[in-house]
Short mmCIF file of C-alpha atoms and ligand atoms in Angstrom, two decimals:
data_model
loop_
_atom_site.label_atom_id
_atom_site.label_comp_id
_atom_site.label_asym_id
_atom_site.label_seq_id
_atom_site.Cartn_x
_atom_site.Cartn_y
_atom_site.Cartn_z
CA MET A 1 22.94 -0.22 24.70
CA PRO A 2 20.38 -2.57 26.24
CA VAL A 3 16.95 -2.77 24.63
CA ARG A 4 14.51 -0.77 26.74
CA GLU A 5 11.49 -2.82 27.76
CA GLY A 6 8.60 -1.61 29.85
CA PRO A 7 5.53 0.58 29.69
CA PRO A 8 5.12 3.09 26.86
CA GLU A 9 5.72 6.53 28.30
CA GLY A 10 4.74 9.37 25.99
CA ARG A 11 1.25 10.50 25.07
CA GLY A 12 1.91 9.03 21.66
CA ALA A 13 2.68 5.60 23.08
CA LEU A 14 -0.50 5.60 25.19
CA PHE A 15 -2.43 6.50 22.07
CA GLN A 16 -1.00 3.53 20.11
CA LEU A 17 -3.00 1.24 22.40
CA LEU A 18 -6.21 3.02 21.50
CA ARG A 19 -5.64 2.92 17.74
CA ASP A 20 -7.39 -0.47 17.64
CA GLY A 21 -10.65 1.45 18.15
CA LYS A 22 -11.61 -0.36 21.36
CA PRO A 23 -12.90 2.03 24.06
CA ARG A 24 -11.08 1.79 27.40
CA THR A 25 -11.48 3.24 30.89
CA ARG A 26 -8.68 5.08 32.71
CA ALA A 27 -8.25 2.01 34.91
CA GLU A 28 -7.87 -0.27 31.89
CA LEU A 29 -5.34 2.07 30.30
CA SER A 30 -3.44 2.24 33.55
CA ALA A 31 -3.38 -1.55 33.82
CA GLU A 32 -2.27 -1.98 30.20
CA THR A 33 0.48 0.65 30.26
CA GLY A 34 1.63 0.42 33.87
CA LEU A 35 1.29 4.22 34.16
CA ALA A 36 -0.21 5.93 37.23
CA ARG A 37 -3.89 6.93 37.02
CA SER A 38 -2.98 10.60 37.37
CA THR A 39 -0.54 10.39 34.45
CA ILE A 40 -3.17 8.61 32.35
CA ALA A 41 -5.74 11.30 33.18
CA GLU A 42 -3.39 14.10 32.15
CA ARG A 43 -2.44 12.40 28.87
CA ILE A 44 -6.05 11.63 28.00
CA GLU A 45 -6.92 15.28 28.51
CA SER A 46 -4.29 16.44 26.03
CA LEU A 47 -5.41 13.86 23.43
CA LEU A 48 -9.05 14.89 23.92
CA ALA A 49 -8.01 18.51 23.47
CA ILE A 50 -6.59 17.86 19.99
CA GLY A 51 -9.59 15.72 19.07
CA LEU A 52 -7.79 12.39 18.62
CA LEU A 53 -9.74 10.80 21.46
CA ARG A 54 -13.46 10.97 22.11
CA HIS A 55 -15.68 10.00 25.03
CA ALA A 56 -17.26 6.61 24.43
CA GLU A 57 -20.22 4.80 25.95
CA LYS A 58 -19.79 1.46 27.57
CA ALA A 59 -22.11 -0.95 25.79
CA GLY A 60 -24.73 -2.71 27.90
CA SER A 61 -23.80 -1.15 31.25
CA THR A 62 -26.67 -1.00 33.72
CA GLY A 63 -27.16 0.78 37.03
CA GLY A 64 -24.91 3.31 38.73
CA ARG A 65 -22.71 5.79 36.98
CA PRO A 66 -20.50 3.92 34.47
CA PRO A 67 -16.81 4.86 34.39
CA SER A 68 -15.78 7.21 31.57
CA MET A 69 -14.42 5.48 28.51
CA PHE A 70 -12.18 6.84 25.80
CA ALA A 71 -11.76 5.79 22.20
CA PHE A 72 -9.84 6.77 19.10
CA ASN A 73 -11.65 9.38 16.99
CA PRO A 74 -10.68 8.55 13.38
CA GLY A 75 -12.55 11.57 12.03
CA ALA A 76 -10.23 14.00 13.84
CA ARG A 77 -8.18 14.57 10.68
CA VAL A 78 -8.19 13.38 7.09
CA VAL A 79 -5.46 12.32 4.67
CA LEU A 80 -5.16 12.61 0.91
CA ALA A 81 -3.99 9.60 -1.08
CA ALA A 82 -2.86 9.62 -4.71
CA ASP A 83 -2.10 6.54 -6.77
CA ILE A 84 -0.40 7.84 -9.90
CA GLY A 85 -0.19 5.27 -12.69
CA ALA A 86 1.26 5.46 -16.19
CA THR A 87 -1.93 6.87 -17.69
CA HIS A 88 -4.27 7.66 -14.79
CA VAL A 89 -4.46 9.17 -11.31
CA LYS A 90 -6.65 7.85 -8.53
CA LEU A 91 -7.27 10.23 -5.64
CA ALA A 92 -8.91 9.48 -2.31
CA VAL A 93 -9.72 11.18 0.97
CA ALA A 94 -9.49 8.85 3.97
CA ASP A 95 -10.04 9.25 7.71
CA LEU A 96 -7.39 8.29 10.30
CA SER A 97 -8.59 4.68 10.40
CA GLY A 98 -7.69 4.47 6.70
CA ALA A 99 -11.33 4.22 5.58
CA ILE A 100 -11.93 5.90 2.23
CA ILE A 101 -14.51 8.68 2.40
CA GLU A 102 -14.40 9.88 -1.20
CA GLU A 103 -12.45 8.89 -4.32
CA GLN A 104 -12.11 9.79 -7.97
CA ASP A 105 -10.29 8.62 -11.09
CA HIS A 106 -8.87 10.77 -13.85
CA PRO A 107 -6.91 9.92 -17.00
CA LEU A 108 -3.52 11.65 -16.97
CA ASP A 109 -0.27 10.76 -18.71
CA ILE A 110 2.67 10.52 -16.31
CA ALA A 111 4.94 11.49 -19.21
CA SER A 112 3.44 15.03 -19.12
CA GLY A 113 6.03 15.63 -16.40
CA PRO A 114 5.99 16.25 -12.66
CA GLU A 115 4.64 19.83 -12.60
CA ILE A 116 1.51 19.09 -14.67
CA VAL A 117 0.77 15.81 -12.86
CA LEU A 118 1.40 17.14 -9.33
CA ASP A 119 -0.50 20.38 -9.98
CA TYR A 120 -3.46 18.24 -10.94
CA VAL A 121 -3.04 16.09 -7.80
CA ALA A 122 -2.97 19.19 -5.56
CA THR A 123 -5.88 21.01 -7.23
CA ALA A 124 -8.16 17.99 -7.62
CA GLY A 125 -7.13 16.73 -4.17
CA LEU A 126 -8.24 19.96 -2.51
CA GLU A 127 -11.51 19.87 -4.48
CA LEU A 128 -12.15 16.32 -3.34
CA LEU A 129 -11.43 17.41 0.24
CA THR A 130 -14.02 20.20 -0.09
CA LYS A 131 -16.51 17.65 -1.41
CA THR A 132 -16.18 15.70 1.85
CA GLY A 133 -16.88 18.87 3.83
CA ARG A 134 -13.34 19.04 5.22
CA SER A 135 -10.79 21.82 4.86
CA ALA A 136 -7.07 21.86 4.09
CA LYS A 137 -6.48 22.73 7.77
CA GLU A 138 -7.77 19.27 8.72
CA LEU A 139 -5.32 17.54 6.43
CA ALA A 140 -2.76 15.34 8.23
CA GLY A 141 -0.79 14.91 5.01
CA ILE A 142 -0.68 13.41 1.54
CA GLY A 143 0.65 10.02 0.43
CA VAL A 144 1.64 9.46 -3.18
CA GLY A 145 2.42 6.29 -5.13
CA LEU A 146 4.46 6.56 -8.34
CA PRO A 147 4.94 3.91 -11.05
CA GLY A 148 8.72 3.66 -10.74
CA PRO A 149 11.53 3.30 -8.21
CA VAL A 150 11.35 5.91 -5.43
CA GLU A 151 13.86 6.69 -2.71
CA HIS A 152 11.33 6.83 0.11
CA ALA A 153 13.51 8.80 2.53
CA SER A 154 13.87 11.74 0.11
CA GLY A 155 10.62 11.21 -1.81
CA ARG A 156 12.47 11.41 -5.12
CA PRO A 157 12.02 9.03 -8.09
CA VAL A 158 15.26 7.27 -9.07
CA ASN A 159 15.78 6.64 -12.81
CA PRO A 160 12.14 5.80 -13.44
CA PRO A 161 11.91 4.17 -16.90
CA ILE A 162 8.43 5.38 -17.92
CA MET A 163 8.52 8.83 -16.29
CA PRO A 164 10.47 11.36 -18.40
CA GLY A 165 11.38 14.50 -16.43
CA TRP A 166 10.76 12.89 -13.03
CA ASN A 167 14.27 11.66 -12.21
CA GLU A 168 15.31 13.09 -8.81
CA PHE A 169 12.34 15.51 -8.83
CA ASP A 170 11.52 16.68 -5.30
CA VAL A 171 7.89 15.46 -5.23
CA ARG A 172 7.61 16.01 -1.49
CA ALA A 173 8.70 19.68 -1.48
CA TYR A 174 6.50 20.43 -4.49
CA LEU A 175 3.37 19.03 -2.84
CA VAL A 176 4.14 20.59 0.55
CA ALA A 177 4.30 23.98 -1.19
CA ARG A 178 1.12 23.40 -3.21
CA LEU A 179 -1.00 21.92 -0.41
CA GLY A 180 0.30 23.80 2.61
CA THR A 181 0.53 20.53 4.53
CA GLU A 182 3.71 19.56 6.33
CA VAL A 183 3.56 15.88 5.49
CA ALA A 184 3.99 14.56 1.97
CA LEU A 185 5.28 11.00 1.65
CA VAL A 186 6.13 9.25 -1.59
CA ASP A 187 6.70 5.62 -2.46
CA ASN A 188 6.62 3.17 -5.32
CA ASP A 189 3.04 2.24 -6.29
CA VAL A 190 3.52 -1.50 -5.81
CA ASN A 191 4.94 -0.98 -2.31
CA LEU A 192 1.83 0.99 -1.43
CA MET A 193 -0.46 -1.65 -2.91
CA ALA A 194 1.29 -4.21 -0.71
CA LEU A 195 0.83 -1.99 2.35
CA GLY A 196 -2.83 -1.29 1.52
CA GLU A 197 -3.61 -4.96 0.96
CA TYR A 198 -1.84 -5.95 4.19
CA ARG A 199 -3.50 -3.34 6.41
CA THR A 200 -6.99 -3.70 4.99
CA HIS A 201 -7.30 -7.39 4.27
CA TRP A 202 -4.44 -9.38 5.86
CA PRO A 203 -3.57 -7.60 9.14
CA ASP A 204 -2.68 -10.93 10.78
CA LYS A 205 -0.23 -11.91 8.00
CA PRO A 206 2.84 -9.74 8.65
CA ASN A 207 4.98 -11.59 6.11
CA MET A 208 3.44 -11.26 2.71
CA MET A 209 4.17 -10.40 -0.91
CA PHE A 210 2.04 -8.41 -3.32
CA VAL A 211 2.70 -9.01 -7.01
CA LYS A 212 1.38 -6.50 -9.53
CA VAL A 213 1.02 -7.94 -13.01
CA ALA A 214 0.15 -5.32 -15.61
CA THR A 215 2.24 -3.37 -18.15
CA GLY A 216 5.15 -4.12 -15.83
CA ILE A 217 5.64 -6.78 -13.18
CA GLY A 218 6.68 -5.71 -9.68
CA CYS A 219 6.40 -6.87 -6.14
CA GLY A 220 5.99 -5.27 -2.71
CA LEU A 221 7.32 -7.04 0.38
CA ILE A 222 5.82 -6.80 3.85
CA SER A 223 8.32 -8.18 6.32
CA ASP A 224 7.41 -8.45 9.99
CA GLY A 225 4.57 -5.97 9.42
CA ARG A 226 6.71 -3.35 7.69
CA LEU A 227 7.45 -2.52 4.09
CA HIS A 228 10.85 -3.82 3.02
CA ARG A 229 12.13 -1.22 0.57
CA GLY A 230 15.77 -2.18 0.29
CA SER A 231 18.72 0.20 0.33
CA ARG A 232 17.70 2.23 -2.76
CA GLY A 233 13.99 1.45 -2.95
CA ALA A 234 14.50 -1.23 -5.57
CA ALA A 235 13.41 -4.25 -3.50
CA GLY A 236 10.77 -6.35 -5.21
CA ASP A 237 11.65 -5.25 -8.74
CA MET A 238 11.10 -8.79 -10.03
CA GLY A 239 10.14 -7.91 -13.61
CA HIS A 240 13.74 -8.05 -14.79
CA VAL A 241 14.70 -11.38 -13.27
CA GLN A 242 15.63 -13.82 -16.01
CA VAL A 243 13.24 -16.72 -16.60
CA PRO A 244 13.92 -19.97 -18.50
CA ARG A 245 11.27 -19.35 -21.20
CA GLY A 246 12.70 -15.95 -22.03
CA VAL A 247 16.07 -17.21 -23.34
CA ASP A 248 16.26 -15.00 -26.43
CA VAL A 249 13.47 -12.48 -25.86
CA PRO A 250 14.77 -8.89 -25.67
CA CYS A 251 13.45 -6.64 -22.87
CA ARG A 252 13.00 -2.85 -22.83
CA CYS A 253 15.63 -2.72 -20.06
CA GLY A 254 18.31 -3.85 -22.52
CA ASN A 255 18.72 -7.37 -21.16
CA ILE A 256 17.26 -10.53 -22.60
CA GLY A 257 14.98 -13.11 -21.03
CA CYS A 258 13.34 -10.88 -18.42
CA LEU A 259 10.09 -12.01 -16.78
CA GLU A 260 8.40 -8.81 -17.98
CA ALA A 261 9.39 -9.54 -21.59
CA VAL A 262 7.40 -12.79 -21.60
CA ALA A 263 4.65 -12.46 -18.97
CA SER A 264 3.48 -8.81 -18.80
CA GLY A 265 0.25 -7.53 -20.34
CA GLY A 266 2.16 -6.04 -23.28
CA ALA A 267 4.12 -9.25 -23.86
CA ILE A 268 0.98 -11.40 -23.92
CA ALA A 269 -0.78 -8.91 -26.20
CA ALA A 270 2.17 -9.08 -28.61
CA GLN A 271 2.12 -12.89 -28.57
CA LEU A 272 -1.63 -12.87 -29.28
CA THR A 273 -1.22 -10.39 -32.14
CA GLU A 274 1.45 -12.63 -33.64
CA LEU A 275 -1.08 -15.49 -33.63
CA GLY A 276 -3.61 -13.33 -35.46
CA THR A 277 -5.70 -11.98 -32.55
CA LYS A 278 -5.07 -8.27 -32.36
CA ALA A 279 -4.37 -7.02 -28.81
CA VAL A 280 -2.48 -4.00 -27.46
CA GLY A 281 -2.15 -4.18 -23.66
CA SER A 282 -3.43 -5.73 -20.44
CA LYS A 283 -6.97 -4.46 -20.99
CA ASP A 284 -7.33 -6.25 -24.35
CA VAL A 285 -5.89 -9.45 -22.88
CA VAL A 286 -8.37 -9.34 -19.98
CA GLU A 287 -11.28 -8.75 -22.37
CA LEU A 288 -10.22 -11.64 -24.59
CA ALA A 289 -9.84 -13.93 -21.56
CA ARG A 290 -13.25 -12.96 -20.24
CA GLY A 291 -14.69 -13.68 -23.67
CA GLY A 292 -13.26 -17.20 -23.46
CA SER A 293 -10.40 -16.81 -26.00
CA VAL A 294 -8.48 -20.07 -25.70
CA PRO A 295 -5.10 -18.63 -26.77
CA ALA A 296 -5.49 -15.78 -24.25
CA LEU A 297 -6.34 -18.17 -21.41
CA ARG A 298 -3.46 -20.48 -22.35
CA MET A 299 -1.02 -17.56 -22.38
CA LEU A 300 -2.25 -16.22 -19.05
CA ARG A 301 -1.72 -19.63 -17.49
CA GLN A 302 1.79 -19.74 -18.97
CA ALA A 303 2.51 -16.18 -17.74
CA GLY A 304 1.42 -17.36 -14.28
CA ARG A 305 3.93 -20.22 -14.49
CA ASP A 306 6.71 -17.81 -15.54
CA ILE A 307 5.88 -15.52 -12.60
CA GLY A 308 5.78 -18.63 -10.41
CA GLU A 309 9.37 -19.48 -11.42
CA VAL A 310 10.59 -16.20 -9.91
CA LEU A 311 8.24 -16.38 -6.94
CA ALA A 312 9.37 -19.92 -6.06
CA THR A 313 12.87 -18.55 -5.48
CA ALA A 314 11.46 -15.62 -3.51
CA VAL A 315 9.40 -18.00 -1.35
CA SER A 316 12.55 -19.93 -0.43
CA LEU A 317 14.40 -16.74 0.48
CA PHE A 318 11.58 -14.87 2.20
CA ASN A 319 9.05 -17.44 3.51
CA PRO A 320 5.82 -15.40 3.19
CA SER A 321 2.46 -16.77 4.34
CA VAL A 322 0.44 -14.97 1.66
CA ILE A 323 1.20 -14.01 -1.93
CA VAL A 324 -1.40 -11.60 -3.27
CA VAL A 325 -1.63 -11.26 -7.04
CA GLY A 326 -3.01 -7.92 -8.25
CA GLY A 327 -2.71 -5.52 -11.17
CA ALA A 328 -4.72 -5.33 -14.40
CA LEU A 329 -3.91 -8.85 -15.63
CA SER A 330 -5.11 -10.46 -12.40
CA GLN A 331 -8.61 -9.29 -13.37
CA ALA A 332 -8.64 -11.89 -16.12
CA GLY A 333 -9.76 -14.60 -13.70
CA GLU A 334 -8.14 -17.62 -12.11
CA HIS A 335 -5.90 -18.73 -14.99
CA LEU A 336 -2.96 -16.49 -14.11
CA ILE A 337 -3.05 -17.41 -10.42
CA ALA A 338 -3.51 -21.10 -11.25
CA GLY A 339 -0.24 -20.94 -13.20
CA VAL A 340 1.54 -19.22 -10.28
CA ARG A 341 0.29 -21.83 -7.81
CA GLU A 342 1.24 -24.70 -10.09
CA VAL A 343 4.92 -23.74 -10.13
CA VAL A 344 5.33 -22.28 -6.62
CA TYR A 345 3.84 -25.31 -4.83
CA ARG A 346 5.80 -27.74 -7.02
CA ARG A 347 9.16 -25.94 -6.72
CA SER A 348 9.20 -24.92 -3.06
CA LEU A 349 10.04 -27.06 -0.06
CA PRO A 350 7.06 -28.32 1.99
CA LEU A 351 7.89 -26.23 5.06
CA ALA A 352 7.82 -23.02 3.01
CA THR A 353 4.44 -23.78 1.43
CA GLU A 354 2.76 -25.48 4.41
CA GLU A 355 0.80 -22.34 5.28
CA LEU A 356 1.32 -20.40 2.06
CA ARG A 357 -1.75 -19.00 0.32
CA ILE A 358 -1.66 -17.55 -3.19
CA VAL A 359 -4.71 -15.37 -3.73
CA GLN A 360 -6.20 -12.63 -5.89
CA SER A 361 -6.03 -9.04 -4.62
CA ARG A 362 -8.99 -8.06 -2.46
CA GLY A 363 -8.15 -4.36 -2.45
CA GLY A 364 -8.31 -4.37 -6.26
CA HIS A 365 -8.14 -0.88 -7.77
CA GLN A 366 -8.21 0.70 -4.27
CA ALA A 367 -5.09 -1.11 -2.97
CA GLY A 368 -2.75 1.76 -3.96
CA VAL A 369 -4.70 4.59 -2.30
CA LEU A 370 -5.36 2.45 0.79
CA GLY A 371 -1.60 1.97 1.12
CA ALA A 372 -0.82 5.65 0.47
CA ALA A 373 -3.28 6.61 3.21
CA ALA A 374 -1.83 4.02 5.62
CA MET A 375 1.70 5.37 5.04
CA VAL A 376 0.65 8.91 5.99
CA ILE A 377 -1.48 7.80 8.96
CA ASP A 378 1.38 5.71 10.37
CA HIS A 379 3.59 8.76 10.21
CA ALA A 380 1.04 11.26 11.55
CA LEU A 381 0.01 9.03 14.46
CA SER A 382 3.49 7.77 15.33
CA PRO A 383 4.47 8.28 18.99
CA GLU A 384 7.12 10.85 17.98
CA GLN A 385 4.73 12.99 15.93
CA LEU A 386 2.01 12.88 18.58
CA ASP A 387 4.33 13.74 21.41
CA ALA A 388 5.45 16.79 19.45
CA LEU A 389 1.84 17.72 18.66
CA VAL A 390 0.47 17.65 22.20
CA SER A 391 3.47 18.77 24.23
ZN1 ZN B 1 14.21 -6.39 -18.43
#
């Protein structure tokens, strides 16, 4: 079948143009879509009726009656975003532009099981919604990030190592029932951090990688502007790639020499403890590094090099233009990233690194909820969903 080129036809497709927030006149929309003015007028009316468009003023116009302009109304609906970590939940309410209106953090152990964790997400999420003055009726959906592999299509975790009781649990159906919203989308937390970082801070870099370095080490891939999840949602699971320095170090996955076994927060903490400086996890390592502990800084730099070994291979295969390093350990300062840069730039071919930037996460602790919100908004405002909504 030939690829269909030409003007977007549905109401949804017309709306995609306006999602950039720029107000346009009917004539401009007609020129940009190739649709007749009468068709444009009719489609604008239906989008105004459901609140997704608003009348906008033309800035600086003088004299005469200015033509009507129309713009995206991001406040028309809201979305809930939940970033569920191993020991905490971050919730946020965002508008349809992805801007966070309200957020809150709460300690919660993922090992308490899906019912307890998701009941909390639903109850606290609705409370947070009320706090913003919005009701459940205005909810376009909820996006959830989980700290383990997730089959995105079904919204079910797949053999998650640190989530007892969650394997194959139908997270989507559970939240749909609890929240009364039709849309509940679930993904791996690192994928959502990658999406959040891309949309919010690197929208002109459609080929990028986000590496989370914390208790585990994982990576989210944005390829051609879309998340690359792989066939079972396991893409980017770089923590269990073997690295040269790991030769005889056992990993919790049962293999030896994994990246995570030598370069994660827990691994560095164990190495520090062995040297006589007591440390338990990423948080202790970050505190020691900030306090100027030389062994901690040296180990972070080395962890960066180990991560760089794996990333150098990924750079050759994937050719990203940005690698964003996030997660708890990245808060320790530049030493980790300096180690990553050292190896990636040395090991990769010049063409692959010509435009490559390796930077610290800008989204920081919000990256996950920003991504969860973006995932739901993309779905809710997709041409298919909108056509169904206004027809
Ligand atoms: Zn492993």
